[in-house]
Short mmCIF file of C-alpha atoms in Angstrom, two decimals:
data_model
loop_
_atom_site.label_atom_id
_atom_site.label_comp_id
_atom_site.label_asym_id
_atom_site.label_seq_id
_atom_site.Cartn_x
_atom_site.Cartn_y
_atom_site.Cartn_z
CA UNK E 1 126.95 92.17 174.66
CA UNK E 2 123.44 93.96 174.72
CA UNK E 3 122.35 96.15 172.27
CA UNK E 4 121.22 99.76 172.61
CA UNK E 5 118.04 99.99 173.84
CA UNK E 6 114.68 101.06 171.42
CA UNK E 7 111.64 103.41 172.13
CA UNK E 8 109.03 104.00 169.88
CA UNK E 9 105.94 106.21 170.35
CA UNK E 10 102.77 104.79 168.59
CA UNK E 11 104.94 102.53 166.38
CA UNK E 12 107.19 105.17 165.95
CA UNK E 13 110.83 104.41 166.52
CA UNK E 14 112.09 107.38 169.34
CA UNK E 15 115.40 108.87 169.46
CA UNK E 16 117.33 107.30 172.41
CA UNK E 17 120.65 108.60 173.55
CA UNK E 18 123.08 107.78 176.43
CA UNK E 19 124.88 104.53 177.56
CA UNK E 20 123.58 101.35 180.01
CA UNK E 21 122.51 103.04 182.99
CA UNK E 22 122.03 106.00 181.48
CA UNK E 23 119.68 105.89 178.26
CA UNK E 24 117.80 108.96 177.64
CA UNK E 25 114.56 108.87 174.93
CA UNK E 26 114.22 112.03 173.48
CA UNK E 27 110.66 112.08 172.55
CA UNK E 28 108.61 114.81 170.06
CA UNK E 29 105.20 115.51 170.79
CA UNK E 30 102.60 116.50 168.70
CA UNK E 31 101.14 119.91 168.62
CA UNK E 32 97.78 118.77 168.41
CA UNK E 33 98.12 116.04 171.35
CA UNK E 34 95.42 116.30 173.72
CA UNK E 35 96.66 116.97 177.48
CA UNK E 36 96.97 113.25 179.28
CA UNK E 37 99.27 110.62 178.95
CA UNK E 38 100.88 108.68 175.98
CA UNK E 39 102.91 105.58 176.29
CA UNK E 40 106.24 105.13 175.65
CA UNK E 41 107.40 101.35 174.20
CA UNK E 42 110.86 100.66 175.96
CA UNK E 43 112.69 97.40 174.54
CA UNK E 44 116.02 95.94 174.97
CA UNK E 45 117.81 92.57 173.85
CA UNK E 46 117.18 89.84 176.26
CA UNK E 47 114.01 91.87 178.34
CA UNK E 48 110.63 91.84 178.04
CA UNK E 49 109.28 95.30 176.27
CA UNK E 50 108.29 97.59 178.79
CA UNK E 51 105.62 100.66 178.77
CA UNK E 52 106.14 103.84 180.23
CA UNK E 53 103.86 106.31 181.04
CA UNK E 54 104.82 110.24 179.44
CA UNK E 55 102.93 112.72 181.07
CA UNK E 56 101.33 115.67 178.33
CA UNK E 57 100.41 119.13 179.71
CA UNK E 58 98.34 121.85 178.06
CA UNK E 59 100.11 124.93 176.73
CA UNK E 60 97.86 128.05 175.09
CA UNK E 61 99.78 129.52 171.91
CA UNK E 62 99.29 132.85 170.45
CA UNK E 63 97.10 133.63 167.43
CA UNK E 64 98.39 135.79 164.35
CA UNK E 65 96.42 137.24 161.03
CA UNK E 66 97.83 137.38 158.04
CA UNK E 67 97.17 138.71 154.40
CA UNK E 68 98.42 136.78 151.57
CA UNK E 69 97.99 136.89 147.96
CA UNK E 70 94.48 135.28 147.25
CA UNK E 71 96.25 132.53 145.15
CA UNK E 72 98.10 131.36 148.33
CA UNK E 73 94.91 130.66 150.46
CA UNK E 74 91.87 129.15 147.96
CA UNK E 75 94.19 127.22 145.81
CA UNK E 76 94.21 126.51 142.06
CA UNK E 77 92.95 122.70 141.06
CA UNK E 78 96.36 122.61 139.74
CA UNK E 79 98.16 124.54 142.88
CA UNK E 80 96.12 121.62 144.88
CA UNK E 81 96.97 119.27 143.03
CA UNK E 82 101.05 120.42 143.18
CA UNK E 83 100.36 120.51 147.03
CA UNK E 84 99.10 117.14 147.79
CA UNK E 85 102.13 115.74 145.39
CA UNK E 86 104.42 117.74 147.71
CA UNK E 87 102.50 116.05 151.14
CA UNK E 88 102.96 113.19 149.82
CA UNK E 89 106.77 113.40 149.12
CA UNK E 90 106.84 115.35 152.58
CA UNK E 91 105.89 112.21 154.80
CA UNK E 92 108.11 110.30 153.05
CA UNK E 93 110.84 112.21 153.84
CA UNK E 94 109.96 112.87 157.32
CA UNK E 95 109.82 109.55 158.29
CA UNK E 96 113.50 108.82 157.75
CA UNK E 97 115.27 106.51 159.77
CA UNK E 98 119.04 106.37 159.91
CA UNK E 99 121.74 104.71 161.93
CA UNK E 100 124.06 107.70 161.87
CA UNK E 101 124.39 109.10 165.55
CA UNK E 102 123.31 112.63 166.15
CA UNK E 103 125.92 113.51 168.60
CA UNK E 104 124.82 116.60 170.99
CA UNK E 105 121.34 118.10 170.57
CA UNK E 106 122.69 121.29 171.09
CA UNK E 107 121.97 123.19 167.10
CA UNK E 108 123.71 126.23 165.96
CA UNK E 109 120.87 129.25 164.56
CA UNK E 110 121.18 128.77 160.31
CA UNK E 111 121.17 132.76 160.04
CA UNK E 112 121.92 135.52 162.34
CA UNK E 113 118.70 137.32 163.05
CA UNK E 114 115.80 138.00 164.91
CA UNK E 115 114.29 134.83 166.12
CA UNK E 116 110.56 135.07 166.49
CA UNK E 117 108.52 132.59 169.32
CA UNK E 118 106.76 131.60 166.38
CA UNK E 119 106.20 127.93 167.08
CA UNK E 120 103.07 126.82 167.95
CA UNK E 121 101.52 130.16 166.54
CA UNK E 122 97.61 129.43 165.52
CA UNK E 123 97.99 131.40 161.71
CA UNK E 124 94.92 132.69 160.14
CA UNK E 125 95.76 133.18 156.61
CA UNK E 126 93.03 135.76 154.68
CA UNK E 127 90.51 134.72 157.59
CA UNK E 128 91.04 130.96 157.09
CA UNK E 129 92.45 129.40 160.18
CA UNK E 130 95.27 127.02 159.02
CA UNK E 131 97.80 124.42 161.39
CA UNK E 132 100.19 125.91 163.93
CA UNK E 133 103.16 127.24 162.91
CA UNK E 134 105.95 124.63 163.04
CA UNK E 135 108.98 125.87 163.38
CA UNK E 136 110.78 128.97 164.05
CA UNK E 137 111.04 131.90 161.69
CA UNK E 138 114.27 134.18 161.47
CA UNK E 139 114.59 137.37 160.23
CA UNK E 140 117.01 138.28 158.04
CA UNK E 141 117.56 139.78 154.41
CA UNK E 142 117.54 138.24 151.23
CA UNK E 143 121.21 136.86 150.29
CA UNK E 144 121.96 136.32 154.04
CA UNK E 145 124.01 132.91 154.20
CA UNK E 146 122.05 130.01 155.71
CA UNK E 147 123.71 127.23 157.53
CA UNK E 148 123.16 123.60 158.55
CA UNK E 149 122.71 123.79 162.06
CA UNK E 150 124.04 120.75 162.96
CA UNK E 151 126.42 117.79 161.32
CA UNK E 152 124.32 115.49 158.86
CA UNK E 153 123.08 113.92 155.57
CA UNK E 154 121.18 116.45 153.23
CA UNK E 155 117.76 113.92 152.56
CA UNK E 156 115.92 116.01 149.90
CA UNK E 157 115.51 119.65 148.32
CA UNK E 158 113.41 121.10 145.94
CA UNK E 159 110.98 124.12 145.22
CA UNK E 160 107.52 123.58 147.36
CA UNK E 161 104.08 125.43 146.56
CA UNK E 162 104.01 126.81 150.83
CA UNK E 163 107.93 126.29 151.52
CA UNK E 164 109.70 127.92 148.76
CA UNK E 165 113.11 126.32 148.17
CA UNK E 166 113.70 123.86 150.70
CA UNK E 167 116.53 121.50 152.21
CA UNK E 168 115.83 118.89 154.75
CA UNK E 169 119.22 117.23 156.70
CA UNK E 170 119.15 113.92 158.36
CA UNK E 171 120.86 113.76 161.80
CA UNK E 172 120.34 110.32 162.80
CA UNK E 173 117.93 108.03 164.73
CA UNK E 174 114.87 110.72 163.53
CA UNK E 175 116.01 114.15 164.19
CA UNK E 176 115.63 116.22 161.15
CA UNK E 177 115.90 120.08 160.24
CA UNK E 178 114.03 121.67 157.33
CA UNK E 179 114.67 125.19 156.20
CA UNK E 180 112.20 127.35 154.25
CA UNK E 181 111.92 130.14 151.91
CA UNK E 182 115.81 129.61 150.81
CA UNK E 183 116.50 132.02 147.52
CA UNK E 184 119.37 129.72 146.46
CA UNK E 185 120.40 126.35 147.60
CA UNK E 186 123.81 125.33 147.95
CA UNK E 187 124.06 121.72 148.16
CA UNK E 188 122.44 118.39 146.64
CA UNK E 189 120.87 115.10 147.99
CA UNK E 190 123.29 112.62 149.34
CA UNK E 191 125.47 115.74 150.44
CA UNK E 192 127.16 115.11 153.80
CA UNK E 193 127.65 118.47 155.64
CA UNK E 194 128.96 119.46 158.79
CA UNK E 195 127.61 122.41 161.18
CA UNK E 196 128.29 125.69 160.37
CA UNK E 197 128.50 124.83 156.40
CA UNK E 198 126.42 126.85 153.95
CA UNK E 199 123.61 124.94 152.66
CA UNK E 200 121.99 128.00 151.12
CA UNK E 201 120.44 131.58 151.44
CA UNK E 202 117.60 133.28 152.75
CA UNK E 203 114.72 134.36 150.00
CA UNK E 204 111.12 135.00 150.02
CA UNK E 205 109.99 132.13 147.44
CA UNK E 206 106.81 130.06 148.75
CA UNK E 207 103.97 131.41 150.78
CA UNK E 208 105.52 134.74 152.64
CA UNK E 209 105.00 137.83 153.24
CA UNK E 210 108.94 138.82 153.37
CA UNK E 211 112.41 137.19 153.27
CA UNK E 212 113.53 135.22 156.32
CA UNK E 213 114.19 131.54 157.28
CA UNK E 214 111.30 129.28 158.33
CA UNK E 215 114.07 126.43 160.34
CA UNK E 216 112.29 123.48 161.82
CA UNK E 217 112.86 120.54 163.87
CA UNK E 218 111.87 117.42 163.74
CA UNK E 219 111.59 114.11 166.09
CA UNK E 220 109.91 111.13 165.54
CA UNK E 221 107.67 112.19 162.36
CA UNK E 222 107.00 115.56 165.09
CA UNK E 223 107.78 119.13 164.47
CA UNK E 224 109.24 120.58 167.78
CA UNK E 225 110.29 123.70 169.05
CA UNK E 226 113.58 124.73 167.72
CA UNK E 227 114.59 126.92 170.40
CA UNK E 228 114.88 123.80 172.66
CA UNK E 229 117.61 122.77 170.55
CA UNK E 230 119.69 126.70 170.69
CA UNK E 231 122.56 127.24 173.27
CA UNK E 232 120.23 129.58 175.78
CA UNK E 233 117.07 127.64 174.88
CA UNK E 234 114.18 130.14 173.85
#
C-alpha cells in the first residue's frame, strides 16, 4: 500500500489533495516572489523525489493612502516591543502542520458584506509604505456575526497591536484562516468548529480606520487571495 504523496516548496511541506492518479498540490505563493520559476519537491513511498518546475507570472496591484493615528505608524519602544513578541508568536502559528484533511477548498464569506479586492493592495500608512495587504477586508458593522469559513481546529486567539482581536483555524495539511479586527470572540484554543459556526464579531480594535473583517488565507506559511477560495471566485 503506498502512501499519499508529499510536496514541499523550499522545505515547506505543500498541501496535496486527490487520490493515485489524480494528486493535486495546492501551492501558495508569495506576494513578494519575483516573476520566474520555483521548484516544486514531489515525493512518494518507494520513488525517487522528483522536481517540478512552477511557473510565476508578474501581476501589478493597486496602491492605497491611508491616515492613521500617529501612534499606529512610528511605534512606541514598548508598542515595538509588543509587536515583535506578537511576530514572533505569529510564525509560530502559521507554520502549523496537521494531519486533519481539509475536505473541499471551496470557503464560505465569515460576514455578509462588501468584499473589497483588497489583496495584494501596496498600503501607505501616514506616507510610510508598509507590506501588501494580505487578505481580504469585508465591510460590515460592528456586532455583525463572524463565522468560520470552513470546518477546523481554532489554533490561537488573542488581542494583537495591528490585528485587533484575532482567531486563527487550522484546516489541515497548511491551510489556515485568520480573521481581524473581531470586537468579541466566541470561541477558545483547542475549539473544534464546523463552517458556518460563530467564532466571533466584527469590531474596529487594532490598526483601522473603521469596523469590518480583515479574513485571510493561508497555504504553506503564504497568505493568498481569499477570493480564490469563495463560490464565484473574486
Amino acid at each position: 500500500h503506498r502512501r499519499d504523496r508529499q510536496a514541499s516548496l523550499d522545505g515547506v511541506p505543500v498541501l496535496v489533495a486527490g487520490r493515485p492518479g489524480g494528486w493535486t498540490a495546492v501551492v501558495g505563493i508569495p506576494l513578494e516572489a519575483a516573476p520566474g520559476s520555483l521548484e516544486l519537491e514531489l515525493r512518494a513511498e518507494g520513488e525517487p523525489p522528483r522536481r517540478l518546475p512552477v511557473a510565476v507570472g508578474p501581476v501589478r496591484y493597486a496602491e492605497q493612502r491611508l491616515k492613521v493615528a500617529p501612534g499606529k505608524v512610528d511605534l512606541s519602544p514598548t508598542d515595538l516591543a509588543r509587536h515583535e513578541r506578537e511576530r514572533l508568536r505569529s510564525a509560530e502559528i502559521v507554520a502549523t502542520w496537521s494531519a486533519l484533511d481539509p475536505g473541499s477548498l471551496r470557503m464560505l464569506q465569515p460576514v455578509p458584506g462588501r468584499r473589497s479586492g483588497s489583496f495584494g493592495l501596496r498600503r501607505v500608512f501616514n506616507d510610510q509604505p508598509r507590506k501588501p495587504h494580505g487578505g481580504m477586508d469585508i465591510a460590515a458593522p460592528t456586532g455583525t456575526p463572524v463565522v468560520a469559513a470552513a470546518a477546523g481546529k481554532v489554533i490561537d486567539t488573542g488581542d494583537y497591536f495591528f490585528n485587533g482581536n484575532t482567531v486563527w483555524i487550522d484546516h489541515g495539511r497548511g491551510l489556515l484562516t485568520m480573521y481581524c479586527h473581531l470586537s468579541s470572540i466566541a470561541v477558545k484554543a483547542g475549539d473544534t468548529v464546523e463552517a458556518g459556526a460563530r467564532i466571533g464579531a466584527v469590531g474596529a480594535t487594532g490598526r483601522v480606520t473603521g469596523p469590518h473583517l480583515h479574513w485571510s488565507v493561508m497555504l504553506n506559511r503564504t497568505m493568498v487571495d481569499p477570493a480564490l477560495f469563495l463560490a464565484g471566485g473574486g
